[in-house]
PDB file of C-alpha atoms in Angstrom:
ATOM      1  CA  UNK A   6      10.738 -34.181 -15.218  1.00 42.00           C
ATOM      2  CA  UNK A   7      13.329 -31.652 -16.379  1.00 42.00           C
ATOM      3  CA  UNK A   8      15.385 -29.452 -14.059  1.00 44.00           C
ATOM      4  CA  UNK A   9      14.031 -26.384 -15.863  1.00 42.00           C
ATOM      5  CA  UNK A  10      10.463 -27.386 -15.030  1.00 37.00           C
ATOM      6  CA  UNK A  11      11.360 -27.957 -11.374  1.00 36.00           C
ATOM      7  CA  UNK A  12      12.928 -24.484 -11.177  1.00 39.00           C
ATOM      8  CA  UNK A  13       9.754 -22.951 -12.543  1.00 39.00           C
ATOM      9  CA  UNK A  14       7.678 -24.803  -9.950  1.00 39.00           C
ATOM     10  CA  UNK A  15       9.797 -23.377  -7.138  1.00 41.00           C
ATOM     11  CA  UNK A  16       8.697 -19.879  -8.123  1.00 47.00           C
ATOM     12  CA  UNK A  17       4.985 -20.604  -7.847  1.00 53.00           C
ATOM     13  CA  UNK A  18       4.928 -19.833  -4.129  1.00 55.00           C
ATOM     14  CA  UNK A  19       6.820 -17.105  -2.251  1.00 55.00           C
ATOM     15  CA  UNK A  20       9.423 -18.177   0.286  1.00 52.00           C
ATOM     16  CA  UNK A  21       7.703 -19.651   3.300  1.00 51.00           C
ATOM     17  CA  UNK A  22       8.459 -18.408   6.817  1.00 40.00           C
ATOM     18  CA  UNK A  23       9.494 -20.999   9.449  1.00 35.00           C
ATOM     19  CA  UNK A  24       5.848 -21.613  10.365  1.00 37.00           C
ATOM     20  CA  UNK A  25       4.923 -22.629   6.825  1.00 47.00           C
ATOM     21  CA  UNK A  26       2.110 -20.722   5.130  1.00 55.00           C
ATOM     22  CA  UNK A  27       1.815 -18.311   8.045  1.00 57.00           C
ATOM     23  CA  UNK A  28       1.819 -15.274   5.773  1.00 55.00           C
ATOM     24  CA  UNK A  29      -1.846 -16.057   5.096  1.00 60.00           C
ATOM     25  CA  UNK A  30      -2.836 -15.489   8.747  1.00 62.00           C
ATOM     26  CA  UNK A  31      -1.378 -12.114   9.794  1.00 65.00           C
ATOM     27  CA  UNK A  32      -1.840 -10.582  13.230  1.00 64.00           C
ATOM     28  CA  UNK A  33      -3.615  -7.526  11.815  1.00 77.00           C
ATOM     29  CA  UNK A  34      -7.144  -8.709  11.054  1.00 78.00           C
ATOM     30  CA  UNK A  35      -8.386  -5.427   9.567  1.00 92.00           C
ATOM     31  CA  UNK A  36      -9.629  -5.412   5.986  1.00 96.00           C
ATOM     32  CA  UNK A  37      -7.931  -3.315   3.304  1.00 94.00           C
ATOM     33  CA  UNK A  38      -9.395  -2.198  -0.008  1.00 94.00           C
ATOM     34  CA  UNK A  39      -7.879  -0.355  -2.969  1.00 93.00           C
ATOM     35  CA  UNK A  40      -9.562   3.043  -2.885  1.00 92.00           C
ATOM     36  CA  UNK A  41     -10.800   3.280  -6.484  1.00 92.00           C
ATOM     37  CA  UNK A  42     -12.562  -0.067  -6.147  1.00 94.00           C
ATOM     38  CA  UNK A  43     -13.809   0.987  -2.733  1.00 95.00           C
ATOM     39  CA  UNK A  44     -15.289   4.174  -4.147  1.00 95.00           C
ATOM     40  CA  UNK A  45     -16.827   3.193  -7.453  1.00 95.00           C
ATOM     41  CA  UNK A  46     -16.926  -0.570  -8.046  1.00 96.00           C
ATOM     42  CA  UNK A  47     -20.645  -1.163  -8.785  1.00 97.00           C
ATOM     43  CA  UNK A  48     -22.732  -3.893  -7.172  1.00 96.00           C
ATOM     44  CA  UNK A  49     -26.297  -5.005  -7.786  1.00 94.00           C
ATOM     45  CA  UNK A  50     -28.164  -6.401  -4.785  1.00 92.00           C
ATOM     46  CA  UNK A  51     -31.758  -6.272  -5.980  1.00 85.00           C
ATOM     47  CA  UNK A  52     -32.423  -8.244  -9.175  1.00 87.00           C
ATOM     48  CA  UNK A  53     -35.868  -8.449 -10.750  1.00 85.00           C
ATOM     49  CA  UNK A  54     -37.012 -11.645 -12.453  1.00 86.00           C
ATOM     50  CA  UNK A  55     -36.488 -10.103 -15.894  1.00 89.00           C
ATOM     51  CA  UNK A  56     -33.092  -8.559 -15.104  1.00 89.00           C
ATOM     52  CA  UNK A  57     -30.535  -8.981 -17.897  1.00 93.00           C
ATOM     53  CA  UNK A  58     -27.524 -10.622 -16.257  1.00 91.00           C
ATOM     54  CA  UNK A  59     -25.265  -9.561 -19.126  1.00 93.00           C
ATOM     55  CA  UNK A  60     -26.050  -5.842 -18.708  1.00 94.00           C
ATOM     56  CA  UNK A  61     -23.270  -3.380 -17.893  1.00 95.00           C
ATOM     57  CA  UNK A  62     -23.159  -1.935 -14.382  1.00 95.00           C
ATOM     58  CA  UNK A  63     -21.725   1.534 -13.923  1.00 95.00           C
ATOM     59  CA  UNK A  64     -20.898   3.868 -11.046  1.00 95.00           C
ATOM     60  CA  UNK A  65     -19.532   7.428 -11.179  1.00 95.00           C
ATOM     61  CA  UNK A  66     -18.151   9.347  -8.205  1.00 93.00           C
ATOM     62  CA  UNK A  67     -17.125  12.989  -8.309  1.00 90.00           C
ATOM     63  CA  UNK A  68     -15.184  15.392  -6.120  1.00 86.00           C
ATOM     64  CA  UNK A  69     -14.583  19.124  -6.393  1.00 84.00           C
ATOM     65  CA  UNK A  70     -11.343  20.528  -5.028  1.00 83.00           C
ATOM     66  CA  UNK A  71     -11.077  23.826  -3.163  1.00 81.00           C
ATOM     67  CA  UNK A  72      -9.941  25.625  -6.311  1.00 85.00           C
ATOM     68  CA  UNK A  73     -12.968  24.401  -8.275  1.00 86.00           C
ATOM     69  CA  UNK A  74     -11.144  21.612 -10.118  1.00 87.00           C
ATOM     70  CA  UNK A  75     -13.216  18.517 -10.826  1.00 91.00           C
ATOM     71  CA  UNK A  76     -12.101  14.897 -10.451  1.00 90.00           C
ATOM     72  CA  UNK A  77     -14.373  12.101 -11.667  1.00 94.00           C
ATOM     73  CA  UNK A  78     -13.965   8.334 -11.516  1.00 94.00           C
ATOM     74  CA  UNK A  79     -16.179   6.007 -13.556  1.00 96.00           C
ATOM     75  CA  UNK A  80     -16.082   2.213 -13.179  1.00 96.00           C
ATOM     76  CA  UNK A  81     -18.037  -0.171 -15.413  1.00 97.00           C
ATOM     77  CA  UNK A  82     -18.295  -3.947 -15.036  1.00 97.00           C
ATOM     78  CA  UNK A  83     -19.958  -6.631 -17.176  1.00 97.00           C
ATOM     79  CA  UNK A  84     -20.158 -10.411 -17.050  1.00 97.00           C
ATOM     80  CA  UNK A  85     -22.206 -13.211 -18.572  1.00 96.00           C
ATOM     81  CA  UNK A  86     -22.487 -14.634 -15.047  1.00 96.00           C
ATOM     82  CA  UNK A  87     -24.262 -11.540 -13.764  1.00 95.00           C
ATOM     83  CA  UNK A  88     -23.285  -8.552 -11.600  1.00 96.00           C
ATOM     84  CA  UNK A  89     -21.240  -8.587  -8.415  1.00 97.00           C
ATOM     85  CA  UNK A  90     -23.417  -9.130  -5.350  1.00 96.00           C
ATOM     86  CA  UNK A  91     -23.133  -9.498  -1.582  1.00 96.00           C
ATOM     87  CA  UNK A  92     -20.884 -12.532  -1.215  1.00 97.00           C
ATOM     88  CA  UNK A  93     -18.573 -11.478  -4.065  1.00 97.00           C
ATOM     89  CA  UNK A  94     -18.112  -8.205  -2.160  1.00 97.00           C
ATOM     90  CA  UNK A  95     -16.993 -10.118   0.947  1.00 98.00           C
ATOM     91  CA  UNK A  96     -14.615 -12.438  -0.907  1.00 98.00           C
ATOM     92  CA  UNK A  97     -13.091  -9.628  -2.987  1.00 97.00           C
ATOM     93  CA  UNK A  98     -12.420  -7.624   0.173  1.00 97.00           C
ATOM     94  CA  UNK A  99     -10.511 -10.558   1.683  1.00 97.00           C
ATOM     95  CA  UNK A 100      -8.510 -11.093  -1.523  1.00 96.00           C
ATOM     96  CA  UNK A 101      -7.566  -7.403  -1.683  1.00 95.00           C
ATOM     97  CA  UNK A 102      -6.525  -7.571   1.960  1.00 95.00           C
ATOM     98  CA  UNK A 103      -4.335 -10.587   1.257  1.00 94.00           C
ATOM     99  CA  UNK A 104      -2.826  -8.841  -1.767  1.00 92.00           C
ATOM    100  CA  UNK A 105      -1.856  -5.923   0.451  1.00 91.00           C
ATOM    101  CA  UNK A 106      -0.385  -8.283   3.068  1.00 91.00           C
ATOM    102  CA  UNK A 107       1.633 -10.237   0.489  1.00 89.00           C
ATOM    103  CA  UNK A 108       3.022  -7.238  -1.362  1.00 82.00           C
ATOM    104  CA  UNK A 109       6.490  -7.639   0.190  1.00 78.00           C
ATOM    105  CA  UNK A 110       6.589 -11.399  -0.285  1.00 70.00           C
ATOM    106  CA  UNK A 111       5.841 -10.918  -3.962  1.00 63.00           C
ATOM    107  CA  UNK A 112       8.236  -8.023  -4.546  1.00 60.00           C
ATOM    108  CA  UNK A 113      10.903 -10.310  -5.982  1.00 56.00           C
ATOM    109  CA  UNK A 114       8.641 -11.911  -8.563  1.00 56.00           C
ATOM    110  CA  UNK A 115       7.039  -8.555  -9.385  1.00 51.00           C
ATOM    111  CA  UNK A 116      10.471  -7.070 -10.060  1.00 50.00           C
ATOM    112  CA  UNK A 117      11.041  -9.688 -12.756  1.00 48.00           C
ATOM    113  CA  UNK A 118       7.977  -8.320 -14.578  1.00 49.00           C
ATOM    114  CA  UNK A 119       7.130 -11.751 -15.864  1.00 49.00           C
ATOM    115  CA  UNK A 120       3.419 -11.165 -15.365  1.00 53.00           C
ATOM    116  CA  UNK A 121       1.155  -8.209 -15.943  1.00 62.00           C
ATOM    117  CA  UNK A 122      -0.619  -8.908 -12.674  1.00 72.00           C
ATOM    118  CA  UNK A 123       0.101  -9.537  -9.032  1.00 83.00           C
ATOM    119  CA  UNK A 124      -0.205 -13.095  -7.721  1.00 88.00           C
ATOM    120  CA  UNK A 125      -2.098 -13.553  -4.459  1.00 92.00           C
ATOM    121  CA  UNK A 126      -2.009 -16.900  -2.666  1.00 93.00           C
ATOM    122  CA  UNK A 127      -4.899 -18.127  -0.537  1.00 95.00           C
ATOM    123  CA  UNK A 128      -6.725 -21.160   0.722  1.00 94.00           C
ATOM    124  CA  UNK A 129     -10.483 -21.380   0.640  1.00 95.00           C
ATOM    125  CA  UNK A 130     -10.444 -22.264   4.341  1.00 94.00           C
ATOM    126  CA  UNK A 131      -8.561 -19.029   5.152  1.00 95.00           C
ATOM    127  CA  UNK A 132     -11.093 -16.905   3.280  1.00 96.00           C
ATOM    128  CA  UNK A 133     -13.880 -18.664   5.186  1.00 96.00           C
ATOM    129  CA  UNK A 134     -12.076 -18.047   8.480  1.00 95.00           C
ATOM    130  CA  UNK A 135     -11.692 -14.327   7.828  1.00 96.00           C
ATOM    131  CA  UNK A 136     -15.373 -14.040   6.994  1.00 96.00           C
ATOM    132  CA  UNK A 137     -16.428 -15.958  10.096  1.00 95.00           C
ATOM    133  CA  UNK A 138     -17.722 -18.913   8.075  1.00 96.00           C
ATOM    134  CA  UNK A 139     -17.202 -22.663   8.382  1.00 96.00           C
ATOM    135  CA  UNK A 140     -15.092 -24.509   5.826  1.00 93.00           C
ATOM    136  CA  UNK A 141     -18.364 -25.869   4.462  1.00 95.00           C
ATOM    137  CA  UNK A 142     -18.624 -22.561   2.581  1.00 96.00           C
ATOM    138  CA  UNK A 143     -15.505 -23.360   0.505  1.00 95.00           C
ATOM    139  CA  UNK A 144     -17.510 -24.185  -2.608  1.00 95.00           C
ATOM    140  CA  UNK A 145     -19.405 -20.920  -2.247  1.00 97.00           C
ATOM    141  CA  UNK A 146     -16.064 -19.079  -2.058  1.00 97.00           C
ATOM    142  CA  UNK A 147     -14.893 -20.841  -5.252  1.00 96.00           C
ATOM    143  CA  UNK A 148     -18.064 -19.808  -7.094  1.00 97.00           C
ATOM    144  CA  UNK A 149     -17.683 -16.197  -5.917  1.00 97.00           C
ATOM    145  CA  UNK A 150     -14.093 -16.023  -7.198  1.00 97.00           C
ATOM    146  CA  UNK A 151     -15.202 -17.467 -10.540  1.00 97.00           C
ATOM    147  CA  UNK A 152     -17.824 -14.731 -10.809  1.00 97.00           C
ATOM    148  CA  UNK A 153     -15.339 -11.994  -9.872  1.00 97.00           C
ATOM    149  CA  UNK A 154     -12.897 -13.353 -12.456  1.00 96.00           C
ATOM    150  CA  UNK A 155     -15.596 -13.225 -15.142  1.00 97.00           C
ATOM    151  CA  UNK A 156     -16.072  -9.465 -14.734  1.00 96.00           C
ATOM    152  CA  UNK A 157     -14.667  -7.144 -17.383  1.00 96.00           C
ATOM    153  CA  UNK A 158     -13.545  -3.854 -15.854  1.00 95.00           C
ATOM    154  CA  UNK A 159     -13.376  -0.438 -17.466  1.00 95.00           C
ATOM    155  CA  UNK A 160     -12.100   2.551 -15.525  1.00 93.00           C
ATOM    156  CA  UNK A 161     -12.144   6.188 -16.579  1.00 94.00           C
ATOM    157  CA  UNK A 162     -10.397   8.936 -14.632  1.00 91.00           C
ATOM    158  CA  UNK A 163     -11.392  12.462 -15.668  1.00 93.00           C
ATOM    159  CA  UNK A 164      -9.705  15.607 -14.317  1.00 92.00           C
ATOM    160  CA  UNK A 165     -10.581  19.250 -15.001  1.00 92.00           C
ATOM    161  CA  UNK A 166      -8.061  21.821 -13.745  1.00 91.00           C
ATOM    162  CA  UNK A 167      -9.973  24.999 -12.921  1.00 88.00           C
ATOM    163  CA  UNK A 168      -6.763  27.063 -12.787  1.00 89.00           C
ATOM    164  CA  UNK A 169      -5.346  26.165 -16.199  1.00 90.00           C
ATOM    165  CA  UNK A 170      -8.492  24.949 -17.945  1.00 90.00           C
ATOM    166  CA  UNK A 171      -6.719  21.698 -18.841  1.00 91.00           C
ATOM    167  CA  UNK A 172      -8.741  18.501 -19.130  1.00 92.00           C
ATOM    168  CA  UNK A 173      -7.370  14.957 -18.853  1.00 93.00           C
ATOM    169  CA  UNK A 174      -8.948  11.539 -19.352  1.00 90.00           C
ATOM    170  CA  UNK A 175      -7.299   8.191 -18.612  1.00 90.00           C
ATOM    171  CA  UNK A 176      -9.268   5.052 -19.490  1.00 92.00           C
ATOM    172  CA  UNK A 177      -8.351   1.379 -19.153  1.00 90.00           C
ATOM    173  CA  UNK A 178     -10.069  -1.853 -20.157  1.00 93.00           C
ATOM    174  CA  UNK A 179      -9.046  -4.874 -18.115  1.00 92.00           C
ATOM    175  CA  UNK A 180     -10.405  -7.446 -15.673  1.00 93.00           C
ATOM    176  CA  UNK A 181     -10.451  -7.438 -11.891  1.00 93.00           C
ATOM    177  CA  UNK A 182      -8.789 -10.874 -11.861  1.00 94.00           C
ATOM    178  CA  UNK A 183      -6.525 -11.652 -14.802  1.00 93.00           C
ATOM    179  CA  UNK A 184      -5.991 -15.328 -14.100  1.00 92.00           C
ATOM    180  CA  UNK A 185      -6.369 -17.952 -11.395  1.00 93.00           C
ATOM    181  CA  UNK A 186      -4.992 -21.376 -10.577  1.00 92.00           C
ATOM    182  CA  UNK A 187      -4.222 -24.012  -7.988  1.00 90.00           C
ATOM    183  CA  UNK A 188      -1.042 -25.474  -6.538  1.00 86.00           C
ATOM    184  CA  UNK A 189      -1.211 -28.935  -4.954  1.00 79.00           C
ATOM    185  CA  UNK A 190       1.418 -29.555  -2.277  1.00 74.00           C
ATOM    186  CA  UNK A 191       2.356 -32.912  -0.814  1.00 65.00           C
ATOM    187  CA  UNK A 192       4.937 -35.667  -1.016  1.00 61.00           C
ATOM    188  CA  UNK A 193       5.211 -38.807  -3.065  1.00 62.00           C
ATOM    189  CA  UNK A 194       4.420 -40.936  -0.022  1.00 63.00           C
ATOM    190  CA  UNK A 195       1.117 -39.242   0.755  1.00 59.00           C
ATOM    191  CA  UNK A 196      -2.231 -40.400  -0.489  1.00 60.00           C
ATOM    192  CA  UNK A 197      -4.375 -37.962  -2.434  1.00 57.00           C
ATOM    193  CA  UNK A 198      -6.461 -36.907   0.581  1.00 60.00           C
ATOM    194  CA  UNK A 199      -3.387 -35.580   2.421  1.00 65.00           C
ATOM    195  CA  UNK A 200      -2.353 -33.133  -0.279  1.00 70.00           C
ATOM    196  CA  UNK A 201      -2.808 -29.446   0.477  1.00 75.00           C
ATOM    197  CA  UNK A 202      -4.397 -27.109  -2.075  1.00 83.00           C
ATOM    198  CA  UNK A 203      -3.115 -23.544  -2.293  1.00 90.00           C
ATOM    199  CA  UNK A 204      -4.912 -21.343  -4.804  1.00 94.00           C
ATOM    200  CA  UNK A 205      -3.844 -18.109  -6.452  1.00 93.00           C
ATOM    201  CA  UNK A 206      -5.339 -15.267  -8.420  1.00 95.00           C
ATOM    202  CA  UNK A 207      -3.647 -12.376 -10.211  1.00 93.00           C
ATOM    203  CA  UNK A 208      -4.938  -8.841  -9.868  1.00 92.00           C
ATOM    204  CA  UNK A 209      -4.393  -6.304 -12.632  1.00 87.00           C
ATOM    205  CA  UNK A 210      -1.317  -4.093 -12.213  1.00 83.00           C
ATOM    206  CA  UNK A 211      -3.649  -1.056 -12.056  1.00 79.00           C
ATOM    207  CA  UNK A 212      -4.944  -2.378  -8.730  1.00 85.00           C
ATOM    208  CA  UNK A 213      -1.536  -3.561  -7.550  1.00 81.00           C
ATOM    209  CA  UNK A 214       0.186  -0.239  -8.100  1.00 83.00           C
ATOM    210  CA  UNK A 215      -2.231   1.488  -5.754  1.00 85.00           C
ATOM    211  CA  UNK A 216      -1.839  -1.269  -3.157  1.00 83.00           C
ATOM    212  CA  UNK A 217       1.947  -0.853  -3.304  1.00 82.00           C
ATOM    213  CA  UNK A 218       1.561   2.905  -2.883  1.00 84.00           C
ATOM    214  CA  UNK A 219      -0.609   2.448   0.237  1.00 86.00           C
ATOM    215  CA  UNK A 220      -3.643   3.794  -1.654  1.00 89.00           C
ATOM    216  CA  UNK A 221      -5.866   1.696   0.593  1.00 93.00           C
ATOM    217  CA  UNK A 222      -8.600   2.289   3.118  1.00 93.00           C
ATOM    218  CA  UNK A 223      -8.626   0.280   6.338  1.00 94.00           C
ATOM    219  CA  UNK A 224     -11.843  -1.200   7.729  1.00 95.00           C
ATOM    220  CA  UNK A 225     -12.326  -2.805  11.120  1.00 94.00           C
ATOM    221  CA  UNK A 226     -13.296  -6.422  10.405  1.00 94.00           C
ATOM    222  CA  UNK A 227     -15.629  -6.580  13.419  1.00 94.00           C
ATOM    223  CA  UNK A 228     -17.526  -3.508  12.220  1.00 95.00           C
ATOM    224  CA  UNK A 229     -17.795  -4.947   8.726  1.00 96.00           C
ATOM    225  CA  UNK A 230     -18.887  -8.446   9.720  1.00 96.00           C
ATOM    226  CA  UNK A 231     -21.255  -6.996  12.314  1.00 95.00           C
ATOM    227  CA  UNK A 232     -23.342  -5.544   9.470  1.00 96.00           C
ATOM    228  CA  UNK A 233     -25.703  -8.232   8.271  1.00 90.00           C
ATOM    229  CA  UNK A 234     -26.636  -7.149   4.742  1.00 95.00           C
ATOM    230  CA  UNK A 235     -24.525  -6.808   1.607  1.00 96.00           C
ATOM    231  CA  UNK A 236     -25.598  -3.208   0.879  1.00 96.00           C
ATOM    232  CA  UNK A 237     -24.710  -2.105   4.424  1.00 97.00           C
ATOM    233  CA  UNK A 238     -21.241  -3.605   4.078  1.00 97.00           C
ATOM    234  CA  UNK A 239     -20.719  -2.018   0.655  1.00 97.00           C
ATOM    235  CA  UNK A 240     -21.773   1.389   2.037  1.00 97.00           C
ATOM    236  CA  UNK A 241     -19.204   0.992   4.832  1.00 97.00           C
ATOM    237  CA  UNK A 242     -16.439   0.349   2.269  1.00 97.00           C
ATOM    238  CA  UNK A 243     -17.570   3.416   0.292  1.00 97.00           C
ATOM    239  CA  UNK A 244     -17.516   5.624   3.409  1.00 97.00           C
ATOM    240  CA  UNK A 245     -14.050   4.554   4.539  1.00 96.00           C
ATOM    241  CA  UNK A 246     -12.665   4.966   1.027  1.00 95.00           C
ATOM    242  CA  UNK A 247     -14.069   8.505   0.943  1.00 94.00           C
ATOM    243  CA  UNK A 248     -12.611   9.116   4.387  1.00 94.00           C
ATOM    244  CA  UNK A 249      -9.149   7.965   3.338  1.00 92.00           C
ATOM    245  CA  UNK A 250      -9.223  10.377   0.409  1.00 89.00           C
ATOM    246  CA  UNK A 251     -10.962  13.406   1.967  1.00 90.00           C
ATOM    247  CA  UNK A 252     -10.523  13.179   5.739  1.00 92.00           C
ATOM    248  CA  UNK A 253     -13.003  12.965   8.613  1.00 94.00           C
ATOM    249  CA  UNK A 254     -15.585  15.353   7.130  1.00 94.00           C
ATOM    250  CA  UNK A 255     -16.818  15.147   3.548  1.00 93.00           C
ATOM    251  CA  UNK A 256     -19.899  15.537   1.383  1.00 93.00           C
ATOM    252  CA  UNK A 257     -21.172  13.418  -1.485  1.00 94.00           C
ATOM    253  CA  UNK A 258     -24.401  13.145  -3.411  1.00 93.00           C
ATOM    254  CA  UNK A 259     -26.880  10.389  -2.711  1.00 95.00           C
ATOM    255  CA  UNK A 260     -27.000   9.539  -6.426  1.00 94.00           C
ATOM    256  CA  UNK A 261     -23.307   8.489  -6.318  1.00 94.00           C
ATOM    257  CA  UNK A 262     -23.894   5.947  -3.581  1.00 95.00           C
ATOM    258  CA  UNK A 263     -27.107   4.765  -5.260  1.00 95.00           C
ATOM    259  CA  UNK A 264     -25.067   3.790  -8.331  1.00 95.00           C
ATOM    260  CA  UNK A 265     -22.480   1.921  -6.272  1.00 96.00           C
ATOM    261  CA  UNK A 266     -25.121  -0.285  -4.612  1.00 95.00           C
ATOM    262  CA  UNK A 267     -27.449  -0.609  -7.596  1.00 93.00           C
ATOM    263  CA  UNK A 268     -30.323   1.591  -6.397  1.00 92.00           C
ATOM    264  CA  UNK A 269     -30.465   4.093  -9.253  1.00 87.00           C
ATOM    265  CA  UNK A 270     -33.869   2.909 -10.447  1.00 80.00           C
ATOM    266  CA  UNK A 271     -35.388   2.459  -6.992  1.00 80.00           C
ATOM    267  CA  UNK A 272     -38.075   4.935  -5.939  1.00 81.00           C
ATOM    268  CA  UNK A 273     -37.152   4.194  -2.319  1.00 88.00           C
ATOM    269  CA  UNK A 274     -33.424   4.775  -2.695  1.00 92.00           C
ATOM    270  CA  UNK A 275     -33.266   7.740  -0.282  1.00 94.00           C
ATOM    271  CA  UNK A 276     -35.102   5.851   2.464  1.00 94.00           C
ATOM    272  CA  UNK A 277     -33.024   2.724   1.927  1.00 95.00           C
ATOM    273  CA  UNK A 278     -29.704   4.565   1.959  1.00 96.00           C
ATOM    274  CA  UNK A 279     -30.691   6.439   5.122  1.00 96.00           C
ATOM    275  CA  UNK A 280     -31.524   3.081   6.723  1.00 96.00           C
ATOM    276  CA  UNK A 281     -28.082   1.731   5.796  1.00 97.00           C
ATOM    277  CA  UNK A 282     -26.375   4.817   7.212  1.00 97.00           C
ATOM    278  CA  UNK A 283     -28.437   4.582  10.402  1.00 97.00           C
ATOM    279  CA  UNK A 284     -27.363   0.963  10.823  1.00 96.00           C
ATOM    280  CA  UNK A 285     -23.706   1.948  10.426  1.00 96.00           C
ATOM    281  CA  UNK A 286     -24.203   4.744  12.961  1.00 96.00           C
ATOM    282  CA  UNK A 287     -25.505   2.187  15.451  1.00 95.00           C
ATOM    283  CA  UNK A 288     -22.476  -0.032  14.839  1.00 93.00           C
ATOM    284  CA  UNK A 289     -19.955   2.852  14.949  1.00 93.00           C
ATOM    285  CA  UNK A 290     -21.173   5.461  17.497  1.00 88.00           C
ATOM    286  CA  UNK A 291     -18.450   7.934  16.515  1.00 90.00           C
ATOM    287  CA  UNK A 292     -19.825   8.077  12.975  1.00 95.00           C
ATOM    288  CA  UNK A 293     -22.587  10.557  12.116  1.00 96.00           C
ATOM    289  CA  UNK A 294     -24.310  11.901   9.026  1.00 96.00           C
ATOM    290  CA  UNK A 295     -26.914  14.396   7.871  1.00 96.00           C
ATOM    291  CA  UNK A 296     -28.806  14.718   4.600  1.00 95.00           C
ATOM    292  CA  UNK A 297     -29.992  17.840   2.792  1.00 94.00           C
ATOM    293  CA  UNK A 298     -32.092  18.253  -0.343  1.00 92.00           C
ATOM    294  CA  UNK A 299     -30.320  20.008  -3.206  1.00 87.00           C
ATOM    295  CA  UNK A 300     -32.316  22.916  -4.586  1.00 82.00           C
ATOM    296  CA  UNK A 301     -31.175  22.905  -8.197  1.00 78.00           C
ATOM    297  CA  UNK A 302     -31.409  19.172  -8.996  1.00 81.00           C
ATOM    298  CA  UNK A 303     -33.302  16.101  -7.847  1.00 82.00           C
ATOM    299  CA  UNK A 304     -30.648  14.877  -5.461  1.00 91.00           C
ATOM    300  CA  UNK A 305     -29.472  15.085  -1.846  1.00 93.00           C
ATOM    301  CA  UNK A 306     -26.165  16.057  -0.242  1.00 94.00           C
ATOM    302  CA  UNK A 307     -24.977  13.656   2.453  1.00 96.00           C
ATOM    303  CA  UNK A 308     -22.572  15.131   5.023  1.00 95.00           C
ATOM    304  CA  UNK A 309     -20.375  12.578   6.816  1.00 96.00           C
ATOM    305  CA  UNK A 310     -18.516  13.164  10.070  1.00 95.00           C
ATOM    306  CA  UNK A 311     -16.118  10.884  11.953  1.00 94.00           C
ATOM    307  CA  UNK A 312     -15.240  12.100  15.459  1.00 87.00           C
ATOM    308  CA  UNK A 313     -11.741  12.724  16.796  1.00 61.00           C
ATOM    309  CA  UNK A 314     -12.238  10.140  19.554  1.00 51.00           C
ATOM    310  CA  UNK A 315     -12.563   7.386  16.992  1.00 47.00           C
ATOM    311  CA  UNK A 316      -9.376   8.571  15.281  1.00 47.00           C
ATOM    312  CA  UNK A 317      -7.391   8.277  18.507  1.00 43.00           C
ATOM    313  CA  UNK A 318      -8.646   4.739  19.006  1.00 46.00           C
ATOM    314  CA  UNK A 319      -7.867   3.457  15.524  1.00 49.00           C
ATOM    315  CA  UNK A 320      -4.683   5.250  14.494  1.00 46.00           C
TER     316      UNK A 320
END
């Protein structure tokens, strides 16, 4: 084995602290999510028997600034393995959290600009631990990451400046996960069963840049895991991403959230979304909401309010 190859191998993992791979188990157990993915990454929880797994899934969220300017974010995903669903949501949230935690450890390799993405190291057991699952779910975690990796990702950011009349559109075609791999650690004297597997994925630089710039929303892991259904958990991510961007009081249209959780075609979408919000209200007493029918279009405004008491407890 050449010296050059050995030097390359040394760069696979970031420098380990004295405790070994302790950077994978930080003291702060809260989940972090990149805000654009938190706002508009589409999921599909209810699949009919004739659903086309290769179909595109799209979500669009809008916001109007005080001066009348419009900002719109559109995210589209597609995969031959089907849309993102409940467990992929959980695993992706953990991976994004680990990417945020490892941003300093990876600063050296990122500065070399050898890769277009950002390498995140994990073990399947650690993902299971953070989700409150036994290590028996490791294979399920591996399948979820494979499905996330299969997703193509298109983002479009549209801005209309009401003051100048200028319009801007930035679009990007990429993937959520650019590549993945495995590193097997051990010594020549160990048998195969004693080797340790450390896996890695690489997020697109579009995601990484926002993580580096603290463009993340923070979610209490107990609140998240306390919600039992995938749609409830996805709604919680959406709400906290909105909160990070707009503060403790904000309004959005029901149709936006319906796209994010795959309820656009459901005749019961208003009732279902209200049920999800009610469940979150039960889990987080300092959260409240109200809903009002819009007069000009077939839609509803949802007003969200987080109380000051909750802010003092979490910040």
